[in-house]
PDB file of C-alpha atoms and ligand atoms in Angstrom:
ATOM      1  CA  MET A   1      16.960  41.022  35.216  1.00  0.00           C
ATOM      2  CA  LYS A   2      18.024  40.403  31.579  1.00  0.00           C
ATOM      3  CA  PRO A   3      15.488  38.618  29.525  1.00  0.00           C
ATOM      4  CA  ILE A   4      15.638  35.123  28.170  1.00  0.00           C
ATOM      5  CA  LEU A   5      15.649  35.408  24.374  1.00  0.00           C
ATOM      6  CA  ILE A   6      13.500  32.875  22.543  1.00  0.00           C
ATOM      7  CA  LEU A   7      14.227  32.786  18.808  1.00  0.00           C
ATOM      8  CA  TYR A   8      12.266  30.771  16.356  1.00  0.00           C
ATOM      9  CA  ALA A   9      12.436  29.765  12.741  1.00  0.00           C
ATOM     10  CA  SER A  10       9.223  28.378  11.359  1.00  0.00           C
ATOM     11  CA  ARG A  11       7.306  28.149   8.075  1.00  0.00           C
ATOM     12  CA  ASP A  12       3.942  26.572   8.794  1.00  0.00           C
ATOM     13  CA  GLY A  13       3.717  27.879  12.363  1.00  0.00           C
ATOM     14  CA  GLN A  14       4.326  24.751  14.536  1.00  0.00           C
ATOM     15  CA  ALA A  15       7.828  25.827  15.662  1.00  0.00           C
ATOM     16  CA  GLN A  16       6.376  29.292  16.358  1.00  0.00           C
ATOM     17  CA  ARG A  17       3.698  27.647  18.505  1.00  0.00           C
ATOM     18  CA  ILE A  18       6.217  25.673  20.394  1.00  0.00           C
ATOM     19  CA  ALA A  19       8.281  28.757  21.029  1.00  0.00           C
ATOM     20  CA  GLN A  20       5.230  30.627  22.230  1.00  0.00           C
ATOM     21  CA  THR A  21       4.337  27.817  24.618  1.00  0.00           C
ATOM     22  CA  LEU A  22       7.850  27.765  25.940  1.00  0.00           C
ATOM     23  CA  ALA A  23       7.563  31.426  26.629  1.00  0.00           C
ATOM     24  CA  VAL A  24       4.454  30.801  28.718  1.00  0.00           C
ATOM     25  CA  HIS A  25       6.202  27.989  30.647  1.00  0.00           C
ATOM     26  CA  LEU A  26       9.098  30.321  31.412  1.00  0.00           C
ATOM     27  CA  ASN A  27       6.926  33.171  32.481  1.00  0.00           C
ATOM     28  CA  THR A  28       8.638  33.645  35.934  1.00  0.00           C
ATOM     29  CA  TRP A  29      11.393  35.258  33.846  1.00  0.00           C
ATOM     30  CA  PRO A  30      11.270  38.173  31.520  1.00  0.00           C
ATOM     31  CA  VAL A  31      11.022  36.600  28.099  1.00  0.00           C
ATOM     32  CA  GLN A  32      11.584  38.124  24.657  1.00  0.00           C
ATOM     33  CA  LEU A  33      10.214  36.107  21.693  1.00  0.00           C
ATOM     34  CA  CYS A  34      11.579  36.859  18.335  1.00  0.00           C
ATOM     35  CA  ASN A  35      11.223  35.540  14.819  1.00  0.00           C
ATOM     36  CA  LEU A  36      14.741  34.826  13.395  1.00  0.00           C
ATOM     37  CA  LYS A  37      13.684  36.437  10.127  1.00  0.00           C
ATOM     38  CA  THR A  38      13.805  39.811  11.969  1.00  0.00           C
ATOM     39  CA  PRO A  39      17.445  40.117  13.266  1.00  0.00           C
ATOM     40  CA  PRO A  40      17.391  40.089  17.021  1.00  0.00           C
ATOM     41  CA  ALA A  41      18.959  42.684  19.340  1.00  0.00           C
ATOM     42  CA  PRO A  42      22.568  41.915  20.500  1.00  0.00           C
ATOM     43  CA  ILE A  43      22.252  38.571  22.062  1.00  0.00           C
ATOM     44  CA  THR A  44      24.720  39.469  24.851  1.00  0.00           C
ATOM     45  CA  SER A  45      22.044  41.488  26.549  1.00  0.00           C
ATOM     46  CA  SER A  46      20.186  38.262  27.354  1.00  0.00           C
ATOM     47  CA  THR A  47      20.360  35.847  30.277  1.00  0.00           C
ATOM     48  CA  ALA A  48      19.993  32.811  27.952  1.00  0.00           C
ATOM     49  CA  ILE A  49      19.295  32.053  24.359  1.00  0.00           C
ATOM     50  CA  ILE A  50      16.703  29.365  23.353  1.00  0.00           C
ATOM     51  CA  VAL A  51      16.418  28.559  19.663  1.00  0.00           C
ATOM     52  CA  VAL A  52      13.354  26.763  18.297  1.00  0.00           C
ATOM     53  CA  ALA A  53      13.782  25.754  14.638  1.00  0.00           C
ATOM     54  CA  SER A  54      11.874  23.400  12.331  1.00  0.00           C
ATOM     55  CA  VAL A  55      13.394  21.199   9.676  1.00  0.00           C
ATOM     56  CA  ARG A  56      12.669  21.090   5.924  1.00  0.00           C
ATOM     57  CA  TYR A  57      14.280  18.751   3.514  1.00  0.00           C
ATOM     58  CA  GLY A  58      16.855  17.602   6.100  1.00  0.00           C
ATOM     59  CA  GLN A  59      17.953  21.064   7.248  1.00  0.00           C
ATOM     60  CA  HIS A  60      16.964  23.640   9.743  1.00  0.00           C
ATOM     61  CA  HIS A  61      15.754  26.868   8.255  1.00  0.00           C
ATOM     62  CA  PRO A  62      18.420  29.109   6.707  1.00  0.00           C
ATOM     63  CA  GLU A  63      17.739  31.938   9.129  1.00  0.00           C
ATOM     64  CA  ALA A  64      18.581  29.619  12.006  1.00  0.00           C
ATOM     65  CA  LEU A  65      21.818  28.462  10.438  1.00  0.00           C
ATOM     66  CA  GLN A  66      22.742  32.033   9.736  1.00  0.00           C
ATOM     67  CA  PHE A  67      22.053  32.916  13.324  1.00  0.00           C
ATOM     68  CA  PHE A  68      24.402  30.131  14.589  1.00  0.00           C
ATOM     69  CA  ARG A  69      27.027  31.032  12.023  1.00  0.00           C
ATOM     70  CA  GLN A  70      26.995  34.594  12.925  1.00  0.00           C
ATOM     71  CA  ASN A  71      26.853  34.200  16.725  1.00  0.00           C
ATOM     72  CA  ALA A  72      28.844  31.050  17.303  1.00  0.00           C
ATOM     73  CA  LYS A  73      31.536  32.901  19.290  1.00  0.00           C
ATOM     74  CA  GLN A  74      29.165  34.656  21.769  1.00  0.00           C
ATOM     75  CA  LEU A  75      26.978  31.501  22.093  1.00  0.00           C
ATOM     76  CA  ALA A  76      30.023  29.628  23.335  1.00  0.00           C
ATOM     77  CA  HIS A  77      29.863  31.851  26.502  1.00  0.00           C
ATOM     78  CA  MET A  78      26.213  32.008  27.024  1.00  0.00           C
ATOM     79  CA  PRO A  79      23.545  29.469  28.304  1.00  0.00           C
ATOM     80  CA  LEU A  80      22.061  28.019  25.124  1.00  0.00           C
ATOM     81  CA  ALA A  81      19.090  25.677  24.694  1.00  0.00           C
ATOM     82  CA  ILE A  82      17.872  24.312  21.311  1.00  0.00           C
ATOM     83  CA  ALA A  83      14.566  22.640  20.325  1.00  0.00           C
ATOM     84  CA  SER A  84      14.605  21.070  16.868  1.00  0.00           C
ATOM     85  CA  VAL A  85      11.154  20.493  15.323  1.00  0.00           C
ATOM     86  CA  SER A  86      10.520  17.751  12.691  1.00  0.00           C
ATOM     87  CA  LEU A  87       8.204  14.942  11.776  1.00  0.00           C
ATOM     88  CA  SER A  88      10.797  12.256  12.266  1.00  0.00           C
ATOM     89  CA  ALA A  89      11.097  13.305  15.902  1.00  0.00           C
ATOM     90  CA  ARG A  90       7.730  11.711  16.453  1.00  0.00           C
ATOM     91  CA  LYS A  91       9.585   8.391  16.526  1.00  0.00           C
ATOM     92  CA  GLY A  92      11.986   9.463  19.186  1.00  0.00           C
ATOM     93  CA  ASP A  93      12.050  10.173  22.966  1.00  0.00           C
ATOM     94  CA  GLY A  94      13.109  13.797  22.757  1.00  0.00           C
ATOM     95  CA  SER A  95      16.829  13.180  22.720  1.00  0.00           C
ATOM     96  CA  PRO A  96      18.793  14.898  19.927  1.00  0.00           C
ATOM     97  CA  ASN A  97      18.081  13.127  16.569  1.00  0.00           C
ATOM     98  CA  SER A  98      20.538  13.195  13.502  1.00  0.00           C
ATOM     99  CA  TYR A  99      19.308  16.784  12.444  1.00  0.00           C
ATOM    100  CA  LEU A 100      20.006  18.250  15.840  1.00  0.00           C
ATOM    101  CA  LYS A 101      23.244  16.368  16.301  1.00  0.00           C
ATOM    102  CA  LYS A 102      24.393  17.581  12.848  1.00  0.00           C
ATOM    103  CA  LEU A 103      23.526  21.175  13.766  1.00  0.00           C
ATOM    104  CA  ILE A 104      25.308  20.975  17.164  1.00  0.00           C
ATOM    105  CA  HIS A 105      28.395  19.543  15.516  1.00  0.00           C
ATOM    106  CA  GLN A 106      28.432  21.930  12.516  1.00  0.00           C
ATOM    107  CA  TYR A 107      28.575  25.076  14.631  1.00  0.00           C
ATOM    108  CA  GLN A 108      30.430  23.600  17.619  1.00  0.00           C
ATOM    109  CA  LEU A 109      27.548  24.351  19.949  1.00  0.00           C
ATOM    110  CA  ALA A 110      27.338  23.363  23.621  1.00  0.00           C
ATOM    111  CA  PRO A 111      23.670  23.600  24.576  1.00  0.00           C
ATOM    112  CA  PHE A 112      22.771  22.771  28.203  1.00  0.00           C
ATOM    113  CA  ALA A 113      19.486  21.360  26.955  1.00  0.00           C
ATOM    114  CA  ALA A 114      18.692  19.987  23.463  1.00  0.00           C
ATOM    115  CA  LEU A 115      15.307  18.672  22.400  1.00  0.00           C
ATOM    116  CA  SER A 116      14.137  16.964  19.205  1.00  0.00           C
ATOM    117  CA  ILE A 117      10.384  17.435  19.246  1.00  0.00           C
ATOM    118  CA  ALA A 118       7.731  16.349  16.777  1.00  0.00           C
ATOM    119  CA  GLY A 119       6.013  18.940  14.708  1.00  0.00           C
ATOM    120  CA  LYS A 120       2.751  18.776  12.703  1.00  0.00           C
ATOM    121  CA  LEU A 121       1.733  16.977   9.510  1.00  0.00           C
ATOM    122  CA  ASN A 122      -0.545  19.310   7.562  1.00  0.00           C
ATOM    123  CA  TYR A 123      -1.119  17.987   4.048  1.00  0.00           C
ATOM    124  CA  PRO A 124      -3.816  20.522   3.100  1.00  0.00           C
ATOM    125  CA  ARG A 125      -1.116  23.386   3.614  1.00  0.00           C
ATOM    126  CA  TYR A 126       1.396  21.835   1.296  1.00  0.00           C
ATOM    127  CA  GLY A 127       1.865  22.572  -2.339  1.00  0.00           C
ATOM    128  CA  TRP A 128       1.655  19.767  -4.873  1.00  0.00           C
ATOM    129  CA  LEU A 129       5.413  18.901  -4.953  1.00  0.00           C
ATOM    130  CA  ASP A 130       5.951  19.124  -1.144  1.00  0.00           C
ATOM    131  CA  LYS A 131       2.866  16.949  -0.608  1.00  0.00           C
ATOM    132  CA  GLN A 132       4.201  14.218  -2.855  1.00  0.00           C
ATOM    133  CA  ILE A 133       7.493  14.218  -1.118  1.00  0.00           C
ATOM    134  CA  ILE A 134       6.025  14.260   2.394  1.00  0.00           C
ATOM    135  CA  ARG A 135       3.740  11.416   1.343  1.00  0.00           C
ATOM    136  CA  LEU A 136       6.797   9.413   0.250  1.00  0.00           C
ATOM    137  CA  ILE A 137       8.656  10.198   3.490  1.00  0.00           C
ATOM    138  CA  MET A 138       5.520   9.202   5.539  1.00  0.00           C
ATOM    139  CA  ARG A 139       5.079   5.997   3.549  1.00  0.00           C
ATOM    140  CA  MET A 140       8.757   5.124   4.218  1.00  0.00           C
ATOM    141  CA  THR A 141       8.456   5.860   7.967  1.00  0.00           C
ATOM    142  CA  GLY A 142       5.099   4.254   8.627  1.00  0.00           C
ATOM    143  CA  GLY A 143       3.057   7.478   8.898  1.00  0.00           C
ATOM    144  CA  PRO A 144      -0.172   8.513   7.058  1.00  0.00           C
ATOM    145  CA  SER A 145       0.509   9.032   3.349  1.00  0.00           C
ATOM    146  CA  ASP A 146      -3.155   9.893   2.318  1.00  0.00           C
ATOM    147  CA  GLY A 147      -2.308  13.477   1.339  1.00  0.00           C
ATOM    148  CA  ILE A 148      -5.159  14.905   3.341  1.00  0.00           C
ATOM    149  CA  SER A 149      -4.327  14.221   7.052  1.00  0.00           C
ATOM    150  CA  CYS A 150      -3.646  17.055   9.557  1.00  0.00           C
ATOM    151  CA  ILE A 151      -2.017  15.681  12.626  1.00  0.00           C
ATOM    152  CA  GLU A 152      -0.203  17.426  15.481  1.00  0.00           C
ATOM    153  CA  TYR A 153       2.391  15.062  16.766  1.00  0.00           C
ATOM    154  CA  THR A 154       3.968  17.504  19.148  1.00  0.00           C
ATOM    155  CA  ASP A 155       4.465  15.909  22.603  1.00  0.00           C
ATOM    156  CA  TRP A 156       3.591  18.909  24.799  1.00  0.00           C
ATOM    157  CA  PRO A 157       4.534  17.223  28.136  1.00  0.00           C
ATOM    158  CA  GLN A 158       7.977  16.725  26.529  1.00  0.00           C
ATOM    159  CA  LEU A 159       8.144  20.593  26.039  1.00  0.00           C
ATOM    160  CA  THR A 160       7.091  21.066  29.640  1.00  0.00           C
ATOM    161  CA  ALA A 161       9.967  18.957  30.796  1.00  0.00           C
ATOM    162  CA  PHE A 162      12.305  20.884  28.526  1.00  0.00           C
ATOM    163  CA  ALA A 163      11.120  24.188  30.037  1.00  0.00           C
ATOM    164  CA  GLN A 164      11.600  22.676  33.543  1.00  0.00           C
ATOM    165  CA  LYS A 165      15.188  21.766  32.657  1.00  0.00           C
ATOM    166  CA  ILE A 166      15.838  25.327  31.380  1.00  0.00           C
ATOM    167  CA  THR A 167      14.309  26.879  34.569  1.00  0.00           C
ATOM    168  CA  ALA A 168      16.389  24.576  36.792  1.00  0.00           C
ATOM    169  CA  HIS A 169      19.620  25.410  34.935  1.00  0.00           C
ATOM    170  CA  LEU A 170      19.026  29.151  35.058  1.00  0.00           C
ATOM    171  CA  ARG A 171      18.150  29.085  38.674  1.00  0.00           C
ATOM    172  CA  GLN A 172      21.336  27.261  39.330  1.00  0.00           C
ATOM    173  CA  ASP A 173      23.299  29.800  37.303  1.00  0.00           C
ATOM    174  CA  ASN A 174      21.713  32.582  39.282  1.00  0.00           C
ATOM    175  CA  ALA A 175      22.555  30.956  42.585  1.00  0.00           C
ATOM    176  CA  ASP A 176      26.118  30.461  41.543  1.00  0.00           C
ATOM    177  CA  GLY A 177      26.191  34.247  40.730  1.00  0.00           C
TER     178      GLY A 177
HETATM  179  C1  FMN B   1       8.387  20.892   2.543  1.00  0.00           C
HETATM  180  C2  FMN B   1       8.650  20.137   3.854  1.00  0.00           C
HETATM  181  C3  FMN B   1       9.754  19.475   4.143  1.00  0.00           C
HETATM  182  C4  FMN B   1       9.923  18.756   5.281  1.00  0.00           C
HETATM  183  N1  FMN B   1      11.080  18.120   5.455  1.00  0.00           N
HETATM  184  C5  FMN B   1      11.265  17.248   6.629  1.00  0.00           C
HETATM  185  C6  FMN B   1      12.427  16.572   6.757  1.00  0.00           C
HETATM  186  O1  FMN B   1      13.369  16.482   6.043  1.00  0.00           O
HETATM  187  N2  FMN B   1      12.571  15.761   7.962  1.00  0.00           N
HETATM  188  C7  FMN B   1      11.551  15.799   8.917  1.00  0.00           C
HETATM  189  O2  FMN B   1      11.640  15.027   9.942  1.00  0.00           O
HETATM  190  N3  FMN B   1      10.425  16.550   8.756  1.00  0.00           N
HETATM  191  C8  FMN B   1      10.262  17.346   7.603  1.00  0.00           C
HETATM  192  N4  FMN B   1       9.184  18.101   7.492  1.00  0.00           N
HETATM  193  C9  FMN B   1       8.184  18.138   8.583  1.00  0.00           C
HETATM  194  C10 FMN B   1       8.322  19.508   9.323  1.00  0.00           C
HETATM  195  O3  FMN B   1       9.576  19.633  10.025  1.00  0.00           O
HETATM  196  C11 FMN B   1       7.199  19.546  10.309  1.00  0.00           C
HETATM  197  O4  FMN B   1       5.966  19.639   9.604  1.00  0.00           O
HETATM  198  C12 FMN B   1       7.211  20.858  11.183  1.00  0.00           C
HETATM  199  O5  FMN B   1       6.132  20.782  12.088  1.00  0.00           O
HETATM  200  C13 FMN B   1       7.158  22.107  10.335  1.00  0.00           C
HETATM  201  O6  FMN B   1       7.414  23.165  11.217  1.00  0.00           O
HETATM  202  P1  FMN B   1       6.803  24.631  11.015  1.00  0.00           P
HETATM  203  O7  FMN B   1       5.346  24.486  11.092  1.00  0.00           O
HETATM  204  O8  FMN B   1       7.408  25.516  12.073  1.00  0.00           O
HETATM  205  O9  FMN B   1       7.256  25.140   9.670  1.00  0.00           O
HETATM  206  C14 FMN B   1       9.020  18.840   6.281  1.00  0.00           C
HETATM  207  C15 FMN B   1       7.843  19.569   6.093  1.00  0.00           C
HETATM  208  C16 FMN B   1       7.607  20.221   4.875  1.00  0.00           C
HETATM  209  C17 FMN B   1       6.380  21.012   4.700  1.00  0.00           C
END
């Protein structure tokens, strides 16, 4: 059986953790986990592609954008699922937020599952400038702006439901031959 390819783009590790957890949930399939910083094998040798990418300053990481740009044609013919990781997603219910909608629109993607999932606030990790900007964003959105908090907002049951949706879709695909 061809593997499910899970690709992630992360800076502080939360999107990577989410991708790893997804791999555990999908363990009834062969799964290949790959950092998008290392170019993946040809994607056409996979059953499905799942991209997990976090957001910085309003954009998904450049390696994720590059992946979509370079593979848009093949992705149009493959099962694709996307999980977008951001702090603003803590306010949502998992349905695609503006970052994810923009990404889907920009690369004309047609994912069968798309999730906006909350990441982690980790002030101690941020450099001075990033910390001030995140404090401002958090102040504007009603989150902690103390500059010291470390809070994981990720809704893990939401990720479990996402994994179940992926499994159901791929089983159906398999059954349809
Ligand atoms: C420098 C910086 C910029 C960020 N910009 C945004 C943003 O524009 N919108 C948002 O919702 N979250 C933003 N975040 C929050 C991250 O998306 C969140 O912390 C995520 O968990 C980081 O994922 P990672 O650990 O995989 O890098 C930002 C975080 C940092 C450190």
